[in-house]
Backbone as CSV, one residue per row, in Angstrom:
resi,resn,N_x,N_y,N_z,CA_x,CA_y,CA_z,C_x,C_y,C_z
1,MET,162.950,123.221,91.112,161.626,123.925,91.671,160.469,123.394,90.907
2,SER,160.518,123.289,89.450,159.481,122.857,88.632,159.117,121.233,89.134
3,THR,160.206,120.450,89.233,160.040,118.985,89.558,159.398,118.917,90.936
4,THR,159.729,119.769,91.901,159.260,119.586,93.038,157.686,120.063,93.064
5,THR,157.336,120.991,92.319,156.052,121.398,92.003,155.298,120.291,91.409
6,ASN,155.624,119.675,90.412,155.013,118.514,89.747,154.706,117.309,90.725
7,VAL,155.844,116.796,91.477,155.754,116.018,92.430,154.626,116.231,93.638
8,THR,154.603,117.580,93.938,153.472,117.905,94.909,152.153,117.933,94.390
9,THR,152.153,118.408,93.113,150.779,118.385,92.360,150.183,116.815,92.197
10,ASN,151.190,115.918,91.745,150.827,114.557,91.580,150.314,114.087,92.759
11,GLN,151.126,114.261,94.093,150.717,113.638,95.257,149.325,114.336,95.763
12,GLY,149.086,115.439,95.397,147.644,116.116,95.873,146.577,115.262,94.750
13,THR,146.808,115.231,93.810,146.025,114.572,92.832,145.936,113.042,93.313
14,ASN,146.785,112.201,93.630,146.490,110.954,94.001,145.727,110.892,95.230
15,VAL,146.017,111.866,96.200,145.094,111.864,97.408,143.798,112.189,97.177
16,LYS,143.409,113.081,96.299,142.216,113.621,95.882,141.190,112.268,95.254
17,LYS,142.166,111.571,94.410,141.537,110.402,93.766,141.261,108.990,94.793
18,SER,142.185,109.135,95.859,141.787,108.103,96.913,140.857,108.435,97.653
19,LYS,140.590,109.684,97.945,139.471,110.117,98.758,138.312,109.955,98.076
20,MET,138.128,110.032,96.895,137.082,110.029,95.916,136.529,108.354,95.906
21,SER,137.670,107.680,95.722,137.499,106.077,95.805,136.826,105.630,96.972
22,VAL,137.343,106.207,98.183,136.824,105.824,99.415,135.290,106.266,99.616
23,ARG,135.089,107.557,99.120,133.729,107.872,99.300,132.751,107.177,98.278
24,TYR,133.121,107.051,97.075,132.377,106.181,96.193,132.052,104.912,96.597
25,ILE,133.097,104.005,97.222,132.777,102.740,97.933,131.822,102.877,99.131
26,THR,131.956,103.966,99.940,131.205,104.193,101.024,129.608,104.381,100.793
27,VAL,129.620,105.369,99.786,128.321,105.528,99.355,127.460,104.440,98.608
28,THR,128.198,103.869,98.015,127.693,102.606,97.247,127.370,101.556,98.381
29,ALA,128.150,101.296,99.327,127.648,100.457,100.412,126.446,100.899,101.407
30,MET,126.545,102.170,101.635,125.395,102.871,102.187,124.106,102.448,101.366
31,LEU,124.061,103.144,100.185,122.858,102.910,99.427,122.308,101.456,99.216
32,SER,123.237,100.452,99.135,123.101,99.186,98.928,122.234,98.656,100.085
33,ALA,122.813,99.234,101.294,122.321,98.542,102.746,120.793,99.122,102.845
34,VAL,120.498,100.443,102.387,119.167,101.136,102.460,118.275,100.526,101.600
35,ALA,118.724,100.034,100.409,118.158,99.264,99.243,117.690,97.814,99.778
36,PHE,118.668,97.290,100.630,118.277,95.854,101.062,117.376,95.951,102.237
37,VAL,117.363,97.076,103.075,116.170,97.175,104.113,114.780,97.387,103.493
38,LEU,114.947,98.284,102.317,113.620,98.816,101.658,113.024,97.455,100.839
39,MET,113.639,96.400,100.572,113.150,95.288,100.343,112.223,94.534,100.892
40,PHE,112.479,94.768,102.375,111.602,94.224,103.328,110.638,94.909,103.846
41,LEU,110.609,96.055,103.495,109.517,97.245,103.793,108.486,97.179,102.636
42,ASP,108.072,96.136,102.284,107.143,96.061,101.214,105.711,96.115,101.864
43,PHE,104.657,96.433,100.877,103.327,96.532,101.342,102.418,96.205,100.219
44,SER,101.191,95.790,100.668,100.097,95.600,99.700,99.455,96.713,99.181
45,VAL,99.093,96.649,97.833,98.345,98.038,97.313,96.959,97.536,96.934
46,PRO,95.888,98.538,96.881,94.781,98.217,96.294,94.649,97.929,95.003
47,PHE,93.801,97.033,94.640,93.536,96.766,92.981,94.614,95.840,92.496
48,MET,95.399,95.191,93.366,96.449,93.965,93.131,96.241,92.874,93.938
49,PRO,96.437,91.839,93.401,96.501,90.637,94.251,97.462,90.567,95.591
50,ALA,97.052,90.059,96.659,97.700,90.355,97.829,99.138,89.874,97.678
51,PHE,99.395,88.928,96.726,100.865,88.386,96.889,101.786,89.272,95.916
52,ILE,101.240,90.226,95.550,101.953,91.532,94.796,102.343,92.557,95.756
53,LYS,103.470,92.833,96.156,103.834,94.019,96.889,104.524,94.876,96.369
54,MET,104.513,96.143,96.997,105.253,97.402,96.613,106.308,97.442,97.475
55,ASP,107.443,97.859,96.793,108.602,98.116,97.733,109.394,99.289,96.753
56,LEU,110.316,100.073,97.518,110.987,101.353,96.914,112.387,101.007,96.831
57,SER,113.112,99.687,96.605,114.212,99.312,96.864,115.128,99.960,95.661
58,GLU,114.293,100.233,94.694,115.183,100.654,93.280,115.632,102.421,93.722
59,LEU,114.951,102.839,94.654,115.035,104.176,94.661,116.564,104.601,95.258
60,PRO,117.305,103.997,96.246,118.664,104.294,96.569,119.438,104.283,95.311
61,ALA,119.081,102.798,94.284,119.933,102.748,93.222,119.951,103.849,91.987
62,LEU,118.447,104.424,92.077,118.592,105.569,91.274,119.265,106.731,91.672
63,ILE,119.195,107.149,92.856,120.039,107.982,93.456,121.280,107.964,93.400
64,GLY,121.783,106.632,93.503,123.189,106.475,93.339,123.843,106.561,91.817
65,SER,122.696,106.299,90.895,123.214,106.278,89.575,123.301,107.852,89.320
66,PHE,122.410,108.597,89.756,122.531,110.088,89.420,123.745,110.752,90.258
67,ALA,123.984,110.452,91.486,124.994,111.098,92.237,126.419,110.769,92.049
68,MET,126.522,109.155,91.819,127.902,108.668,91.732,128.141,108.094,90.329
69,GLY,127.260,108.055,89.307,127.385,107.432,88.012,126.503,106.202,87.990
70,PRO,126.192,105.737,86.828,125.376,104.428,86.466,126.067,103.287,87.058
71,VAL,127.166,103.118,87.090,127.850,101.962,87.510,127.652,101.656,89.191
72,CYS,127.516,102.915,89.929,126.964,102.806,91.282,125.752,102.304,91.441
73,GLY,124.756,102.949,90.617,123.385,102.305,90.610,123.275,100.739,90.232
74,VAL,124.149,100.293,89.355,124.077,98.843,89.144,124.544,98.223,90.181
75,MET,125.623,98.539,90.884,126.227,98.024,92.117,125.291,97.824,93.220
76,VAL,124.398,99.033,93.456,123.350,98.919,94.556,122.605,97.782,94.181
77,CYS,122.048,97.770,92.783,120.929,96.674,92.488,121.614,95.324,92.700
78,LEU,122.986,95.145,92.443,123.585,93.801,92.498,123.746,93.464,93.915
79,ILE,124.313,94.426,94.706,124.480,94.134,96.128,123.612,93.809,96.858
80,LYS,122.168,94.385,96.734,121.021,94.348,97.663,120.357,92.908,97.350
81,ASN,120.586,92.338,96.015,120.012,91.059,95.739,120.924,90.089,96.174
82,LEU,122.152,90.359,96.107,123.101,89.325,96.729,122.999,89.063,98.206
83,LEU,122.673,90.031,98.764,122.273,90.121,100.173,121.039,89.243,100.603
84,HIS,120.191,89.415,99.445,118.783,89.004,99.623,118.834,87.458,99.486
85,LEU,119.749,87.021,98.667,120.004,85.506,98.476,120.011,84.620,99.642
86,PHE,120.365,85.214,100.796,120.519,84.532,102.080,119.198,84.205,102.774
87,MET,118.236,85.088,102.104,116.956,84.905,102.678,115.874,84.709,101.822
88,THR,116.125,84.011,100.667,115.190,83.664,99.593,114.947,82.141,99.623
89,SER,113.637,81.947,98.888,113.328,80.686,98.651,113.072,80.102,97.086
90,THR,113.729,81.210,96.370,113.577,81.240,94.914,114.651,80.653,94.087
91,GLY,115.780,80.225,95.032,117.046,79.536,94.184,117.749,80.674,93.642
92,GLY,117.410,82.004,93.910,118.155,83.026,93.073,117.618,83.353,91.939
93,VAL,116.568,82.877,91.501,116.020,83.222,90.243,115.168,84.599,90.290
94,GLY,114.447,84.736,91.472,113.801,85.759,91.736,114.700,87.122,91.782
95,GLU,115.720,86.942,92.724,116.849,87.937,92.846,117.460,88.286,91.337
96,LEU,117.795,87.334,90.509,118.298,87.601,89.213,117.290,88.523,88.509
97,SER,116.113,88.307,88.392,115.159,89.009,87.759,114.918,90.296,88.252
98,ASN,114.965,90.547,89.630,114.906,91.879,90.276,115.889,92.600,89.850
99,PHE,117.259,91.976,89.884,118.486,92.698,89.455,118.604,93.375,88.065
100,VAL,117.984,92.276,87.009,117.770,92.832,85.701,116.979,93.843,85.351
101,LEU,115.722,93.890,86.273,114.779,94.979,85.996,115.350,96.137,86.422
102,GLY,115.975,96.062,87.687,116.612,97.274,88.304,117.649,97.912,87.578
103,VAL,118.596,97.138,86.809,119.484,97.608,86.071,118.967,98.405,84.786
104,LEU,117.972,97.703,84.254,117.352,98.357,83.032,116.510,99.735,83.454
105,PHE,116.200,99.956,84.762,115.792,101.115,85.303,116.865,102.208,85.356
106,VAL,117.887,101.933,86.223,118.798,102.790,86.834,119.763,103.208,85.669
107,LEU,120.285,102.162,84.886,121.365,102.338,83.829,121.036,103.427,82.794
108,PRO,119.802,103.216,82.102,119.518,104.417,81.171,119.421,105.684,81.913
109,ALA,118.855,105.692,83.053,118.761,107.041,83.709,119.996,107.620,84.007
110,GLY,120.921,106.805,84.432,122.268,107.300,84.862,123.092,107.699,83.860
111,LEU,123.126,106.906,82.692,123.905,107.283,81.388,123.341,108.463,80.702
112,ILE,122.111,108.778,80.783,121.612,109.989,80.096,121.836,111.043,80.919
113,TYR,121.749,111.094,82.306,122.194,112.070,83.052,123.556,112.434,83.229
114,LYS,124.318,111.485,82.879,125.772,111.747,82.995,126.320,112.392,81.739
115,LYS,125.681,112.163,80.396,125.814,112.795,79.371,125.719,114.493,79.366
116,LYS,124.713,114.751,80.171,124.508,116.174,80.534,123.485,116.334,81.724
117,LYS,124.231,116.948,82.717,123.626,116.799,84.170,122.695,117.981,84.077
118,THR,121.412,117.592,83.498,120.237,118.759,83.793,119.134,117.973,84.178
119,ARG,118.115,118.590,84.931,116.947,118.020,85.390,116.093,117.495,84.382
120,LYS,116.111,118.151,83.075,115.491,117.577,81.981,116.009,116.228,81.709
121,ASN,117.467,116.121,81.439,117.923,114.746,81.275,117.677,113.709,82.410
122,ALA,117.529,114.151,83.432,117.395,113.231,84.759,115.983,112.614,84.463
123,ILE,115.134,113.448,84.129,113.599,113.099,83.944,113.485,112.142,82.726
124,ILE,114.134,112.630,81.573,114.214,111.919,80.506,114.613,110.539,80.563
125,GLY,115.745,110.445,81.256,116.549,109.157,81.622,115.675,108.205,82.527
126,ALA,115.208,108.890,83.464,114.384,108.012,84.394,113.115,107.529,83.687
127,LEU,112.448,108.286,82.892,111.238,107.852,82.285,111.527,106.672,81.384
128,ILE,112.748,106.724,80.655,113.178,105.796,79.726,113.393,104.388,80.438
129,GLY,114.049,104.542,81.523,114.299,103.480,82.322,113.215,102.795,82.842
130,ALA,112.160,103.723,83.205,110.862,103.057,83.791,110.233,102.294,82.799
131,VAL,110.085,102.839,81.503,109.598,102.323,80.494,110.034,100.742,80.180
132,CYS,111.576,100.598,80.179,112.166,99.596,79.901,112.034,98.502,80.934
133,MET,111.949,98.973,82.265,111.737,98.055,83.277,110.491,97.554,83.123
134,ALA,109.390,98.343,83.002,108.035,97.707,82.925,107.750,96.795,81.673
135,ALA,108.268,97.108,80.432,108.197,96.328,79.329,108.841,94.985,79.527
136,VAL,109.975,94.891,80.098,110.785,93.614,80.414,110.056,92.921,81.595
137,SER,109.405,93.487,82.435,108.957,92.758,83.408,107.731,91.752,83.017
138,PHE,106.929,91.981,81.951,106.380,90.853,81.384,107.118,89.662,81.071
139,PRO,108.058,89.538,80.222,108.636,88.277,79.989,109.331,87.571,81.249
140,SER,109.844,88.763,82.004,110.589,88.068,83.231,109.497,87.332,84.121
141,ASN,108.436,88.079,84.321,107.362,87.390,85.235,106.832,86.086,84.371
142,TYR,106.443,86.191,83.212,105.938,85.190,82.672,106.821,83.940,82.450
143,PHE,108.068,84.123,82.174,108.692,82.876,81.946,109.779,82.456,83.324
144,ILE,109.781,83.394,84.003,110.837,83.193,85.360,109.996,83.307,86.536
145,ILE,109.357,84.205,86.915,108.948,84.438,88.493,107.829,83.452,88.390
146,TYR,106.852,83.625,87.614,105.471,82.940,87.771,105.718,81.245,87.683
147,PRO,106.675,80.891,86.906,106.609,79.302,86.760,107.301,78.946,88.222
148,ILE,107.965,79.793,88.996,108.401,79.517,90.381,107.388,79.611,91.396
149,TYR,106.444,80.573,91.321,105.139,80.659,92.182,104.269,79.373,91.950
150,GLU,104.167,78.813,90.557,103.367,77.652,90.487,103.952,76.590,91.105
151,ASN,105.060,76.494,91.697,105.438,75.376,92.596,104.720,75.307,93.893
152,PHE,104.410,76.381,94.336,103.664,76.560,95.480,102.208,76.984,95.208
153,MET,101.777,77.414,94.219,100.325,78.117,93.820,100.052,77.545,92.421
154,PRO,99.063,76.870,92.102,98.604,76.485,90.929,98.389,77.731,90.080
155,ARG,98.593,77.765,88.814,98.285,78.857,87.955,97.000,79.324,88.092
156,GLU,95.916,78.289,88.149,94.387,78.544,88.289,94.205,79.423,89.481
157,VAL,94.911,79.215,90.560,94.576,79.979,91.911,95.290,81.345,91.710
158,ILE,96.433,81.519,90.951,97.099,82.868,90.568,96.148,83.542,89.884
159,ILE,95.554,82.972,88.723,94.736,83.669,87.825,93.441,84.194,88.585
160,ALA,92.962,83.293,89.387,91.599,83.380,90.316,91.858,84.808,91.192
161,ALA,93.028,84.985,91.505,93.482,86.244,92.337,93.167,87.454,91.733
162,TYR,93.624,87.572,90.416,93.443,88.694,89.578,92.022,88.752,88.985
163,GLN,91.234,87.722,88.897,89.918,87.667,88.364,89.108,88.258,89.624
164,ALA,89.477,87.987,90.924,88.508,88.679,91.858,88.614,90.176,91.772
165,ILE,89.578,90.756,91.081,89.539,92.182,90.797,88.939,92.565,89.678
166,ILE,89.484,91.822,88.598,89.054,91.998,87.297,88.507,90.736,86.774
167,PRO,87.227,90.298,86.747,86.688,88.942,86.263,86.908,88.354,84.903
168,SER,86.884,89.576,83.955,87.199,89.377,82.750,88.519,88.740,82.022
169,VAL,89.666,88.844,82.942,90.801,88.197,82.674,90.805,86.705,82.686
170,LYS,91.378,86.210,81.721,91.483,84.782,81.384,92.620,83.906,81.777
171,THR,93.864,84.633,80.911,94.969,84.146,81.041,96.033,84.736,81.723
172,LEU,97.321,84.102,82.132,98.232,84.699,82.717,98.847,85.913,82.038
173,GLY,98.810,85.689,80.752,99.388,86.875,79.898,98.650,88.149,80.147
174,GLN,97.235,87.957,79.987,96.315,89.032,80.162,96.536,89.690,81.647
175,CYS,96.644,88.857,82.660,96.931,89.289,84.013,98.196,90.097,84.196
176,LEU,99.258,89.673,83.482,100.510,90.507,83.583,100.248,91.710,82.804
177,LEU,99.803,91.730,81.633,99.740,93.072,80.788,98.631,93.938,81.500
178,ILE,97.727,93.526,82.153,96.832,94.544,82.702,97.107,94.950,84.016
179,PHE,97.905,93.956,84.917,98.298,94.405,86.293,99.587,94.834,86.439
180,ASN,100.515,93.749,86.008,101.940,93.718,86.413,102.734,94.810,85.789
181,VAL,102.551,94.995,84.515,103.195,95.888,83.582,103.067,97.159,84.177
182,PRO,101.563,97.712,84.401,101.345,99.080,84.792,101.908,99.244,86.188
183,PHE,101.909,98.357,87.043,102.165,98.298,88.510,103.657,98.647,88.530
184,THR,104.429,97.823,87.467,106.074,98.101,87.592,106.355,99.600,87.196
185,PHE,105.597,100.004,85.974,105.844,101.333,85.799,105.666,102.260,86.803
186,ILE,104.474,102.264,87.550,104.018,103.038,88.664,105.220,102.931,89.782
187,LYS,105.526,101.834,90.116,106.622,101.645,91.103,107.881,102.338,90.810
188,ALA,108.343,102.293,89.574,109.364,102.875,88.987,109.235,104.602,89.235
189,MET,108.072,105.018,88.577,107.729,106.492,88.668,107.745,106.963,90.001
190,ILE,107.256,106.193,91.030,107.333,106.724,92.412,108.957,106.776,92.821
191,SER,109.659,106.241,92.498,111.196,106.399,92.768,111.651,107.588,92.091
192,VAL,111.121,107.679,90.861,111.478,108.972,90.205,111.072,110.238,90.852
193,VAL,109.783,110.249,91.132,109.375,111.482,91.783,110.168,111.772,93.021
194,VAL,110.082,110.701,93.830,110.628,110.936,95.115,112.274,111.698,95.032
195,THR,113.110,110.941,94.157,114.369,111.180,93.746,114.452,112.700,93.189
196,ILE,113.467,113.086,92.520,113.493,114.374,91.855,113.415,115.455,93.104
197,PHE,112.467,115.265,94.074,112.275,116.011,95.251,113.488,116.036,96.129
198,VAL,113.924,114.833,96.334,115.141,114.729,97.477,116.403,114.981,97.033
199,TYR,116.786,114.617,95.504,118.170,114.670,95.064,119.025,115.842,95.218
200,LYS,118.488,117.278,95.211,119.282,118.270,95.305,119.781,118.467,96.774
201,LYS,118.920,118.060,97.636,119.143,118.213,99.218,120.085,117.211,99.641
202,ILE,120.047,115.954,99.193,121.031,115.000,99.550,122.373,114.682,98.758
203,SER,122.440,115.403,97.283,123.520,115.124,96.499,124.756,115.659,97.110
204,PRO,124.895,117.060,97.575,125.945,117.602,98.309,126.597,116.618,99.406
205,ILE,125.679,116.094,100.003,126.163,114.948,101.094,126.712,113.813,100.578
206,LEU,126.139,113.089,99.605,126.686,112.053,98.982,127.999,112.151,98.220
207,LYS,128.124,113.224,97.425,129.338,113.665,96.754,130.408,114.374,97.636
208,GLY,130.126,114.781,98.909,131.041,115.404,99.800,131.380,116.564,99.356
């Protein structure tokens, strides 16, 4: 009798784990698809050069990191950029930078929230991730992204686009520090605010 009970329990546990795995894969794929679409729904913002666009493609990754764990968030960042490789002219360098910055955002958020699943920890983790993302955006843009841009647009033209907004900026480093770093932080914080408002409503759906 005891053996039969144990077998039944083990079978039930295996079925439950299998269902969780299928849901995990399904949710990760779904969030990746949404993130991929959001990459194309970018738009210009005031007080930034026209070639800098706002998109919210990190939002699904952050939601996944909270709902399914930090690995899910990282996978969403990876998959959306792998899909974007087929439509890029940067040779994958831009996607690599986007992936690294996305991971720096969602991984700390997911890890801190996983340790203790409270609203406070979610906010703290997301804030830390946003700061990391913004800080690393400076060397990422300076050494990776803008050297690629310079193949199509001279550095003087790039700086001139920033000077049209604030004439006192003189170097690319100043441009990135004054414009891009705060912009990246604000971009991340928009995802944080949206996640805080919608997470409780969609979390039961994602977790099943």
